[in-house]
Short mmCIF file of C-alpha atoms in Angstrom, two decimals:
data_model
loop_
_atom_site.label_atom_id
_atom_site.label_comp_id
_atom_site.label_asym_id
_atom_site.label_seq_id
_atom_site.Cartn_x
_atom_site.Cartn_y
_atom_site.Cartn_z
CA UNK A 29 172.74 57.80 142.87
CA UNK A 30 169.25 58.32 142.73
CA UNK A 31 166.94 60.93 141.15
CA UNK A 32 167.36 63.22 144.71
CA UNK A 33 171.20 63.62 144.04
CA UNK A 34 172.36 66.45 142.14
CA UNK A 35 174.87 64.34 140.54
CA UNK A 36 172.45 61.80 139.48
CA UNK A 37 170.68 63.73 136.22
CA UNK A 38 172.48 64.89 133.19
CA UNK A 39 172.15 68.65 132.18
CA UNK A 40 168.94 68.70 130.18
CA UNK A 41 169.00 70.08 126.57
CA UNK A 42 166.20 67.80 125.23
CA UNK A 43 162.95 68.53 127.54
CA UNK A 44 160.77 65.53 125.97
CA UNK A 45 163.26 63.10 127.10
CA UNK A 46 163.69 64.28 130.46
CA UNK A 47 161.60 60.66 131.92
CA UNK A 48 164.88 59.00 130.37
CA UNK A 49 165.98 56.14 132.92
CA UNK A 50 169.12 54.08 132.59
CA UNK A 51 169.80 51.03 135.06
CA UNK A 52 173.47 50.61 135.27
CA UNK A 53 176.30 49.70 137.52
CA UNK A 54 179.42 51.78 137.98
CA UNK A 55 182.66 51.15 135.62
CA UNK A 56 180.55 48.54 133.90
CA UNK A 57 179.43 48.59 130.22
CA UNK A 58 176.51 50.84 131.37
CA UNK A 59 179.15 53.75 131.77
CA UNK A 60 179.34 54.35 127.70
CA UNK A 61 175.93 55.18 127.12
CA UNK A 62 176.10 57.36 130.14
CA UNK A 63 178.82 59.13 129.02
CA UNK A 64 176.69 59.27 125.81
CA UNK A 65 173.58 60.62 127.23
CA UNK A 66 175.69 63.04 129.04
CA UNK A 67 177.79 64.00 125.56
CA UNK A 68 174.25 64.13 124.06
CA UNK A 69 173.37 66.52 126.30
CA UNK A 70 170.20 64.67 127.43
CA UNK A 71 168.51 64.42 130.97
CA UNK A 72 168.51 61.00 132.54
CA UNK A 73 167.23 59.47 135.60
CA UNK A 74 170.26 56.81 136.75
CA UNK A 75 169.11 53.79 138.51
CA UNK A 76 171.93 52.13 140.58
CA UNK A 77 171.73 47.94 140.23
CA UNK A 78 173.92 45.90 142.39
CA UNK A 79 174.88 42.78 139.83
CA UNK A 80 175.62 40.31 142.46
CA UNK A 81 171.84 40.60 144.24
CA UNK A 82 170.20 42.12 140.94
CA UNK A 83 168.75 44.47 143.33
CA UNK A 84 168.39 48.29 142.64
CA UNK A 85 169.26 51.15 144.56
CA UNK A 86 165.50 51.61 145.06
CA UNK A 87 164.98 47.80 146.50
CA UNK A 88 163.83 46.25 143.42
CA UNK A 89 164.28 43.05 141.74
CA UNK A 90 165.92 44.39 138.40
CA UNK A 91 165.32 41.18 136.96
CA UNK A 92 161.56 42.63 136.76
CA UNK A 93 163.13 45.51 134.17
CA UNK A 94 165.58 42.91 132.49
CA UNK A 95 164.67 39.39 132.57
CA UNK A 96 169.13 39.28 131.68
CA UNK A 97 169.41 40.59 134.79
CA UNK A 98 172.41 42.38 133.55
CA UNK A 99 173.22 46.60 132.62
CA UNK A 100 172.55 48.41 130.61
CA UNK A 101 168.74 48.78 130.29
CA UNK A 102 167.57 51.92 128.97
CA UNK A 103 163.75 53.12 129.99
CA UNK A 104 162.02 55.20 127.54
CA UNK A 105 159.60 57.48 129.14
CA UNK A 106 156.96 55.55 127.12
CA UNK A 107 158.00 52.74 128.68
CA UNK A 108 159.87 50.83 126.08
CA UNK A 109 163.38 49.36 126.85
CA UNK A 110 166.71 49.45 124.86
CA UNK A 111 168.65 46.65 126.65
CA UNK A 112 172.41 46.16 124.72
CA UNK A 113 175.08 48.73 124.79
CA UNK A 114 175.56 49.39 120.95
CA UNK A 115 171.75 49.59 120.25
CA UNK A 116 171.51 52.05 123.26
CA UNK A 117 174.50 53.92 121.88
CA UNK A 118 173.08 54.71 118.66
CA UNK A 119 169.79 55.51 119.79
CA UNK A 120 171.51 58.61 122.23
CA UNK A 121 173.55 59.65 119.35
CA UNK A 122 170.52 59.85 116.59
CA UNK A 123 168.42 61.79 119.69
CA UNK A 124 170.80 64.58 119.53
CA UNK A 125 171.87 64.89 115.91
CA UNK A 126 173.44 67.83 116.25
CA UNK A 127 176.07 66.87 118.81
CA UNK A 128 177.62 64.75 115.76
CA UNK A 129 178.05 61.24 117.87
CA UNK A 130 177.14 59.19 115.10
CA UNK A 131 177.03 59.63 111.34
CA UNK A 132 174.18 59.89 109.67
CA UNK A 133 171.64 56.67 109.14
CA UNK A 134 172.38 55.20 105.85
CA UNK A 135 175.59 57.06 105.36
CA UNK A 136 178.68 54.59 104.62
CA UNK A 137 180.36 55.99 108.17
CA UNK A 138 177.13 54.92 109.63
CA UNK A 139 178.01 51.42 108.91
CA UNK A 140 182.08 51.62 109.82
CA UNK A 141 180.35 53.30 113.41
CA UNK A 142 178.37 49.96 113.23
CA UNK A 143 181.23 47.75 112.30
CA UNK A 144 182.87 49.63 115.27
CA UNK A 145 180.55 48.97 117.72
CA UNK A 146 180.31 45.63 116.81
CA UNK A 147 183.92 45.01 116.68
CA UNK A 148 184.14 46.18 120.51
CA UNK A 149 181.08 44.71 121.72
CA UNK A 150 182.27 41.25 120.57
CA UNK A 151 185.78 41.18 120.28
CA UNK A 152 186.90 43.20 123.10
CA UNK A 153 184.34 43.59 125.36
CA UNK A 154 183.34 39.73 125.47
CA UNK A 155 187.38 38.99 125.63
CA UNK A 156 187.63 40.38 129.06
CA UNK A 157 184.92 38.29 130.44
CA UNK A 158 186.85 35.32 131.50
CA UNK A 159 189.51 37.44 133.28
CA UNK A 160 186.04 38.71 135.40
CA UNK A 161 185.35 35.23 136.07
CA UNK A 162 186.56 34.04 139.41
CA UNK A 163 185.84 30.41 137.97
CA UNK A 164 187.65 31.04 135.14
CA UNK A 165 190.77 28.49 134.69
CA UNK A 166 194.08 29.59 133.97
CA UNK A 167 194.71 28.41 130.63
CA UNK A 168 190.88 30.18 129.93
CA UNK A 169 192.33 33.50 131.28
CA UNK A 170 195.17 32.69 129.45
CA UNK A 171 193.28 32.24 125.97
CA UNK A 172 191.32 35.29 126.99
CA UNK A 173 194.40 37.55 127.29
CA UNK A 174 196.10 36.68 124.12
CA UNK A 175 192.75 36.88 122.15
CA UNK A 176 192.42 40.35 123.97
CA UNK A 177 196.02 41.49 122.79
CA UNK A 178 195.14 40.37 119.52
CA UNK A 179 192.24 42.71 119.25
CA UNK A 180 193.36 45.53 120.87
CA UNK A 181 196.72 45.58 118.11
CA UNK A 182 194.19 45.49 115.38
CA UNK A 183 192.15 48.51 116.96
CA UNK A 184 195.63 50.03 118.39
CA UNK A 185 196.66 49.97 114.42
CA UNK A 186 193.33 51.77 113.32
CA UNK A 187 194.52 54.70 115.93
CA UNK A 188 197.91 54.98 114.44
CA UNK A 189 197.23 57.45 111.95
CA UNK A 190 194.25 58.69 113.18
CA UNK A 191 192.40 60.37 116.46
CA UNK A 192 189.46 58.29 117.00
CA UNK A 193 188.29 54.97 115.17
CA UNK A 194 185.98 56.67 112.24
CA UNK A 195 189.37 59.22 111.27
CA UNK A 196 188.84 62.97 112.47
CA UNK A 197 185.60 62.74 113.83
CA UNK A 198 184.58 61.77 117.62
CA UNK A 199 181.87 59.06 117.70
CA UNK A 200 179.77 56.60 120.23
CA UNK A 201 182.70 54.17 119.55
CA UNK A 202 185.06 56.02 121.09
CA UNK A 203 183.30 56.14 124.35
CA UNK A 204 182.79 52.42 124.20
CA UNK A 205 185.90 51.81 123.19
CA UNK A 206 187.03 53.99 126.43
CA UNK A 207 185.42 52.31 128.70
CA UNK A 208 186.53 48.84 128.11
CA UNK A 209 190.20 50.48 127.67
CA UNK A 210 189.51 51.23 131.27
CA UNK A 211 189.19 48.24 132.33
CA UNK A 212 192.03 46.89 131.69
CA UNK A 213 194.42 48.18 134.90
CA UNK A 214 191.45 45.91 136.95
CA UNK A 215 192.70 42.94 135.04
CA UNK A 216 195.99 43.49 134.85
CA UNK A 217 196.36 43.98 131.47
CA UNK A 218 199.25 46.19 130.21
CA UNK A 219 198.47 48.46 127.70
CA UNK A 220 201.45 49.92 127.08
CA UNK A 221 202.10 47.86 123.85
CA UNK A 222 199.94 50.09 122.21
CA UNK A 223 200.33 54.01 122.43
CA UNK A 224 197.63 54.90 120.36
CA UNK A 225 194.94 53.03 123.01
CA UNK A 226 196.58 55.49 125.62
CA UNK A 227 196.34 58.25 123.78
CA UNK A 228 192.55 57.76 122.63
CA UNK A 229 192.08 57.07 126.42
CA UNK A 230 193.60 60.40 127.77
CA UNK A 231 191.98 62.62 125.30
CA UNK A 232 188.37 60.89 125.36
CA UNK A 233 189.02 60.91 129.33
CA UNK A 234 189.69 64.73 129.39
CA UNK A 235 186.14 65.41 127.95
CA UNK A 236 183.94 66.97 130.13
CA UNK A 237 180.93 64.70 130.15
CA UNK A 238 183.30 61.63 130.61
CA UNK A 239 184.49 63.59 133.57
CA UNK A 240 181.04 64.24 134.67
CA UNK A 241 179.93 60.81 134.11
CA UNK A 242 182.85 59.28 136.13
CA UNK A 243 182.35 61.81 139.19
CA UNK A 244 178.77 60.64 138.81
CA UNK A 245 179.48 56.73 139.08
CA UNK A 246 181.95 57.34 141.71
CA UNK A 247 185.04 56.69 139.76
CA UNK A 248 186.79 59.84 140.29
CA UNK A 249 186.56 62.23 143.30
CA UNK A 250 185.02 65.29 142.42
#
């Protein structure tokens, strides 16, 4: 989706960041910061990268914009570059304070958002790697499963008594918790262990900018 697609710019709340630019790849890890900037209410330019040839939509070598070579890479319209999804995260959700996506900085929340986002990004998120891997072994996908299930009860028993991981209040952890939660059908990993997962999944699902940011990735028709 480039720049000429209607689909391809979130609605714009925050002129000044309206040179915003994020490289991503559709269903990857790149889709919770766009459902971010799109919660956030914040313009965005999205730059389609094909991971196999590291080759944008445009013809570019992304490698030029990350030297990883992987999604998601924020652009600044200064020209600076956020590169990992939890920094990224946190930097949407401070631009648009009043949307409430993140706690404050230096409130205690601020650091269980953190903890969160850690938690996800290195727990979960890594976990499904191997099951990715078409030179994965068995007994690695194997390890990788049960370590998955593992993680997933601990977060599954955080959403028992709650709506979202920081209690009553919707954060940037949700979303990234969605989106790996979505990967899971891919991988053939059943979820249905775990009731609170499918709940969190359906209701941060319904939102409108998740909508928006699926029909924009191609996930959904729309």
């Amino acid at each position: 989706h480039s720049s000429s697609t209607p689909n391809s710019r979130t609605s714009a709340s925050n002129s000044e960041e309206n040179n915003l630019k994020l490289y991503y790849s559709p269903g990857a890890c790149s889709l919770s910061p766009h459902i971010a900037l799109r919660e956030a209410g914040i313009e965005v330019e999205l730059v389609r990268v094909d991971l196999a040839t590291k080759i944008t939509e445009h013809g570019d070598e992304y490698r030029k914009v990350n030297p990883a070579g992987y999604v998601p890479c924020l652009v600044l319209d200064d020209g600076r570059q956020l590169t990992e999804g939890p920094a990224i995260l946190q930097y949407v959700a401070d631009r648009a304070p009043e949307r409430n996506l993140a706690p404050p900085a230096g409130s205690f929340e601020r650091y269980q958002l953190q903890q969160w986002l850690n938690f996800i990004s290195t727990e979960v998120h890594k976990s499904y790697s191997p099951l990715f891997n078409p030179a994965a072994s068995d007994d690695w996908k194997a390890a990788a499963r049960n370590n998955l299930a593992a993680r997933l009860a601990l977060v599954a028993e955080r959403l028992n008594g709650q709506p979202y991981l920081l209690g009553t209040r919707f954060s940037v952890a949700d979303i990234y918790l969605f989106v790996t939660l979505s990967w899971a059908a891919y991988v053939n990993v059943d979820l249905s262990a775990w009731p609170s997962l499918a709940r969190l999944s359906a209701d941060v699902g319904a939102r409108p900018g998740v909508q928006a940011a699926l029909k924009a990735e191609g996930l959904i028709k729309g």
